[in-house]
mmCIF file of C-alpha atoms in Angstrom:
data_model
loop_
_atom_site.group_PDB
_atom_site.id
_atom_site.type_symbol
_atom_site.label_atom_id
_atom_site.label_comp_id
_atom_site.label_asym_id
_atom_site.label_seq_id
_atom_site.Cartn_x
_atom_site.Cartn_y
_atom_site.Cartn_z
ATOM 1 C CA UNK A 714 14.940 0.970 12.643
ATOM 2 C CA UNK A 715 13.886 4.475 11.646
ATOM 3 C CA UNK A 716 15.221 7.308 9.570
ATOM 4 C CA UNK A 717 18.285 8.280 11.593
ATOM 5 C CA UNK A 718 19.550 4.769 12.288
ATOM 6 C CA UNK A 719 18.983 3.879 8.626
ATOM 7 C CA UNK A 720 21.177 6.820 7.669
ATOM 8 C CA UNK A 721 23.894 5.405 9.904
ATOM 9 C CA UNK A 722 23.599 2.054 8.161
ATOM 10 C CA UNK A 723 23.720 3.687 4.731
ATOM 11 C CA UNK A 724 26.794 5.708 5.680
ATOM 12 C CA UNK A 725 28.523 2.589 6.996
ATOM 13 C CA UNK A 726 27.748 0.761 3.769
ATOM 14 C CA UNK A 727 29.139 3.592 1.641
ATOM 15 C CA UNK A 728 32.247 3.869 3.793
ATOM 16 C CA UNK A 729 32.792 0.148 3.362
ATOM 17 C CA UNK A 730 32.667 0.661 -0.409
ATOM 18 C CA UNK A 731 35.427 3.241 -0.188
ATOM 19 C CA UNK A 732 33.432 6.475 -0.327
ATOM 20 C CA UNK A 733 34.299 9.472 1.850
ATOM 21 C CA UNK A 734 31.068 10.173 3.697
ATOM 22 C CA UNK A 735 30.088 13.296 5.599
ATOM 23 C CA UNK A 736 27.010 13.185 7.831
ATOM 24 C CA UNK A 737 25.040 16.274 8.753
ATOM 25 C CA UNK A 738 22.761 16.221 11.820
ATOM 26 C CA UNK A 739 20.224 18.819 10.675
ATOM 27 C CA UNK A 740 17.484 17.431 12.917
ATOM 28 C CA UNK A 741 18.342 20.161 15.408
ATOM 29 C CA UNK A 742 14.916 20.062 17.057
ATOM 30 C CA UNK A 743 15.879 16.742 18.638
ATOM 31 C CA UNK A 744 18.598 16.727 21.275
ATOM 32 C CA UNK A 745 21.772 14.814 20.370
ATOM 33 C CA UNK A 746 20.358 13.601 17.056
ATOM 34 C CA UNK A 747 23.795 12.488 15.886
ATOM 35 C CA UNK A 748 23.987 10.036 18.795
ATOM 36 C CA UNK A 749 21.489 7.869 16.916
ATOM 37 C CA UNK A 750 24.148 6.961 14.347
ATOM 38 C CA UNK A 751 25.174 4.129 16.672
ATOM 39 C CA UNK A 752 25.919 1.515 14.051
ATOM 40 C CA UNK A 753 28.176 3.577 11.830
ATOM 41 C CA UNK A 754 31.964 3.407 11.701
ATOM 42 C CA UNK A 755 34.209 5.854 13.487
ATOM 43 C CA UNK A 756 36.851 7.966 11.830
ATOM 44 C CA UNK A 757 37.469 11.270 10.092
ATOM 45 C CA UNK A 758 34.713 12.631 7.881
ATOM 46 C CA UNK A 759 32.001 10.876 9.842
ATOM 47 C CA UNK A 760 30.105 13.921 11.129
ATOM 48 C CA UNK A 761 29.759 17.483 9.948
ATOM 49 C CA UNK A 762 30.519 20.695 11.773
ATOM 50 C CA UNK A 763 26.979 21.066 13.090
ATOM 51 C CA UNK A 764 26.513 24.032 15.390
ATOM 52 C CA UNK A 765 24.635 22.181 18.094
ATOM 53 C CA UNK A 766 21.126 21.334 19.228
ATOM 54 C CA UNK A 767 18.579 24.046 18.534
ATOM 55 C CA UNK A 768 20.609 25.654 15.731
ATOM 56 C CA UNK A 769 18.945 26.770 12.526
ATOM 57 C CA UNK A 770 18.807 23.678 10.276
ATOM 58 C CA UNK A 771 19.485 25.739 7.157
ATOM 59 C CA UNK A 772 22.660 27.145 8.707
ATOM 60 C CA UNK A 773 23.774 23.642 9.695
ATOM 61 C CA UNK A 774 23.237 22.385 6.139
ATOM 62 C CA UNK A 775 25.078 25.413 4.734
ATOM 63 C CA UNK A 776 28.090 24.632 6.955
ATOM 64 C CA UNK A 777 27.933 20.948 6.014
ATOM 65 C CA UNK A 778 27.876 21.762 2.289
ATOM 66 C CA UNK A 779 30.995 23.892 2.701
ATOM 67 C CA UNK A 780 32.668 21.188 4.786
ATOM 68 C CA UNK A 781 31.861 18.520 2.192
ATOM 69 C CA UNK A 782 33.378 20.629 -0.560
ATOM 70 C CA UNK A 783 36.476 21.583 1.454
ATOM 71 C CA UNK A 784 37.139 18.035 2.660
ATOM 72 C CA UNK A 785 36.595 16.435 -0.718
ATOM 73 C CA UNK A 786 33.735 14.263 0.502
ATOM 74 C CA UNK A 787 32.169 11.930 -2.029
ATOM 75 C CA UNK A 788 28.808 11.778 -0.292
ATOM 76 C CA UNK A 789 26.940 14.201 1.964
ATOM 77 C CA UNK A 790 24.039 12.673 3.897
ATOM 78 C CA UNK A 791 21.720 15.052 5.711
ATOM 79 C CA UNK A 792 19.412 13.898 8.480
ATOM 80 C CA UNK A 793 16.460 16.292 8.616
ATOM 81 C CA UNK A 794 13.610 16.445 11.094
ATOM 82 C CA UNK A 795 10.861 13.873 10.765
ATOM 83 C CA UNK A 796 8.047 15.512 8.860
ATOM 84 C CA UNK A 797 4.340 15.156 8.259
ATOM 85 C CA UNK A 798 2.570 16.830 5.377
ATOM 86 C CA UNK A 799 0.447 18.945 7.748
ATOM 87 C CA UNK A 800 3.471 20.559 9.434
ATOM 88 C CA UNK A 801 3.823 23.558 7.161
ATOM 89 C CA UNK A 802 6.823 25.045 8.957
ATOM 90 C CA UNK A 803 8.833 21.830 8.656
ATOM 91 C CA UNK A 804 7.905 21.351 5.022
ATOM 92 C CA UNK A 805 8.964 24.952 4.299
ATOM 93 C CA UNK A 806 12.239 24.255 6.073
ATOM 94 C CA UNK A 807 12.781 21.197 3.889
ATOM 95 C CA UNK A 808 12.308 23.330 0.792
ATOM 96 C CA UNK A 809 14.809 25.836 2.162
ATOM 97 C CA UNK A 810 17.362 23.071 2.703
ATOM 98 C CA UNK A 811 16.902 21.937 -0.889
ATOM 99 C CA UNK A 812 17.508 25.458 -2.176
ATOM 100 C CA UNK A 813 20.660 25.815 -0.058
ATOM 101 C CA UNK A 814 22.071 22.589 -1.476
ATOM 102 C CA UNK A 815 21.222 23.621 -5.046
ATOM 103 C CA UNK A 816 23.082 26.879 -4.485
ATOM 104 C CA UNK A 817 26.090 25.588 -2.557
ATOM 105 C CA UNK A 818 26.621 22.261 -4.343
ATOM 106 C CA UNK A 819 25.336 22.863 -7.891
ATOM 107 C CA UNK A 820 27.704 20.235 -9.282
ATOM 108 C CA UNK A 821 26.304 17.482 -7.025
ATOM 109 C CA UNK A 822 23.942 14.963 -8.625
ATOM 110 C CA UNK A 823 21.362 15.810 -5.963
ATOM 111 C CA UNK A 824 19.782 12.542 -4.926
ATOM 112 C CA UNK A 825 16.910 12.917 -2.475
ATOM 113 C CA UNK A 826 15.472 9.869 -0.781
ATOM 114 C CA UNK A 827 12.298 9.712 1.253
ATOM 115 C CA UNK A 828 12.261 7.277 4.161
ATOM 116 C CA UNK A 829 8.947 5.531 4.644
ATOM 117 C CA UNK A 830 8.199 3.628 7.835
ATOM 118 C CA UNK A 831 5.426 1.384 6.610
ATOM 119 C CA UNK A 832 3.228 1.316 9.725
ATOM 120 C CA UNK A 833 2.068 4.785 8.595
ATOM 121 C CA UNK A 834 -0.174 2.961 6.101
ATOM 122 C CA UNK A 835 -2.297 4.963 3.672
ATOM 123 C CA UNK A 836 -0.882 8.191 5.098
ATOM 124 C CA UNK A 837 2.361 7.368 3.266
ATOM 125 C CA UNK A 838 0.844 8.253 -0.138
ATOM 126 C CA UNK A 839 -0.306 11.708 0.947
ATOM 127 C CA UNK A 840 3.115 12.301 2.519
ATOM 128 C CA UNK A 841 4.882 11.292 -0.686
ATOM 129 C CA UNK A 842 2.716 13.687 -2.666
ATOM 130 C CA UNK A 843 3.402 16.538 -0.238
ATOM 131 C CA UNK A 844 7.153 15.915 -0.250
ATOM 132 C CA UNK A 845 7.320 15.802 -4.039
ATOM 133 C CA UNK A 846 5.730 19.257 -4.220
ATOM 134 C CA UNK A 847 8.479 20.687 -1.998
ATOM 135 C CA UNK A 848 11.656 18.872 -3.040
ATOM 136 C CA UNK A 849 12.813 16.358 -5.644
ATOM 137 C CA UNK A 850 12.058 12.856 -4.407
ATOM 138 C CA UNK A 851 13.731 10.290 -6.625
ATOM 139 C CA UNK A 852 14.105 7.326 -4.336
ATOM 140 C CA UNK A 853 12.404 5.557 -1.438
ATOM 141 C CA UNK A 854 14.002 3.646 1.407
ATOM 142 C CA UNK A 855 11.587 1.300 3.150
ATOM 143 C CA UNK A 856 12.267 0.937 6.854
ATOM 144 C CA UNK A 857 10.886 -1.265 9.605
ATOM 145 C CA UNK A 858 10.117 -4.183 7.305
ATOM 146 C CA UNK A 859 9.428 -7.205 9.489
ATOM 147 C CA UNK A 860 6.792 -9.865 9.985
ATOM 148 C CA UNK A 861 4.111 -7.303 10.847
ATOM 149 C CA UNK A 862 4.771 -4.677 8.174
ATOM 150 C CA UNK A 863 3.785 -6.186 4.839
ATOM 151 C CA UNK A 864 4.528 -3.087 2.802
ATOM 152 C CA UNK A 865 1.653 -3.332 0.329
ATOM 153 C CA UNK A 866 1.133 0.435 0.502
ATOM 154 C CA UNK A 867 4.403 0.924 -1.383
ATOM 155 C CA UNK A 868 2.787 -0.539 -4.506
ATOM 156 C CA UNK A 869 0.338 2.352 -4.479
ATOM 157 C CA UNK A 870 3.123 4.899 -4.029
ATOM 158 C CA UNK A 871 5.145 3.504 -6.931
ATOM 159 C CA UNK A 872 2.063 3.327 -9.158
ATOM 160 C CA UNK A 873 0.805 6.818 -8.317
ATOM 161 C CA UNK A 874 4.092 8.703 -7.888
ATOM 162 C CA UNK A 875 6.501 6.825 -10.149
ATOM 163 C CA UNK A 876 9.205 6.883 -7.462
ATOM 164 C CA UNK A 877 11.485 3.801 -7.344
ATOM 165 C CA UNK A 878 12.374 1.939 -4.173
ATOM 166 C CA UNK A 879 16.144 1.918 -3.664
ATOM 167 C CA UNK A 880 16.798 0.155 -0.363
ATOM 168 C CA UNK A 881 14.929 -1.876 2.210
ATOM 169 C CA UNK A 882 15.611 -2.323 5.909
ATOM 170 C CA UNK A 883 14.846 -5.784 7.287
ATOM 171 C CA UNK A 884 16.548 -5.727 10.694
ATOM 172 C CA UNK A 885 18.828 -3.974 13.129
ATOM 173 C CA UNK A 886 22.264 -4.930 11.782
ATOM 174 C CA UNK A 887 24.197 -2.904 9.210
ATOM 175 C CA UNK A 888 23.910 -5.769 6.724
ATOM 176 C CA UNK A 889 20.125 -5.645 7.076
ATOM 177 C CA UNK A 890 19.974 -2.545 4.863
ATOM 178 C CA UNK A 891 19.701 -4.217 1.478
ATOM 179 C CA UNK A 892 19.156 -3.353 -2.168
ATOM 180 C CA UNK A 893 15.470 -3.565 -2.991
ATOM 181 C CA UNK A 894 14.514 -6.609 -5.073
ATOM 182 C CA UNK A 895 11.045 -6.137 -6.524
ATOM 183 C CA UNK A 896 10.654 -9.834 -7.323
ATOM 184 C CA UNK A 897 11.457 -10.992 -3.803
ATOM 185 C CA UNK A 898 9.292 -8.241 -2.328
ATOM 186 C CA UNK A 899 6.294 -9.197 -4.467
ATOM 187 C CA UNK A 900 6.742 -12.874 -3.631
ATOM 188 C CA UNK A 901 6.838 -12.152 0.102
ATOM 189 C CA UNK A 902 3.869 -9.791 -0.179
ATOM 190 C CA UNK A 903 1.652 -12.343 -1.882
ATOM 191 C CA UNK A 904 2.799 -15.095 0.488
ATOM 192 C CA UNK A 905 1.729 -12.981 3.456
ATOM 193 C CA UNK A 906 -1.570 -12.174 1.745
ATOM 194 C CA UNK A 907 -2.217 -15.873 1.196
ATOM 195 C CA UNK A 908 -1.477 -16.676 4.848
ATOM 196 C CA UNK A 909 -3.887 -13.979 5.989
ATOM 197 C CA UNK A 910 -6.577 -15.252 3.634
ATOM 198 C CA UNK A 911 -6.153 -18.804 4.902
ATOM 199 C CA UNK A 912 -6.320 -17.545 8.468
ATOM 200 C CA UNK A 913 -9.585 -15.712 7.770
ATOM 201 C CA UNK A 914 -11.037 -18.828 6.170
ATOM 202 C CA UNK A 915 -10.506 -20.920 9.287
ATOM 203 C CA UNK A 916 -11.174 -18.190 11.845
#
């Protein structure tokens, strides 16, 4: 479960709570990016008026911002290209998208979440730092949490960056996108650490 499918799950959750959600497929470098929203509900207001694969992402976001305002959407969710901190052109594009949203939707609260797929390990901290220099990052969604991804790196991100974890993905179903519970997460983290330590002892 990665970034795009998590967005579908988040949109489905918000729709279920009664919000009018508009999705914007701004990952135009990837063909048919919107097709990855497999688990979301159908119906009006589900996708934006994206101009197609290969279009300028900034132009797509501009159109989506106008559509959200004209349709009275409560929530606009934008799926951008997957980024690494050493891809300067993509990071610059992300900053451009942020400026477009500030200009076109100045009244919006402007929540920006960063999706971390934990197998990236220590690289996640440097990515968080790079993102925060480009755009406001005020929430983290942990994805791909399973028996092999312990998630200890997120402790370092929270400690160093002061960015809270909002949601956690624990499986493939829509219901598997859950509110983050720090107590449960810490308990599971230490339980896994203890199992590994016991395994090393008897190896």
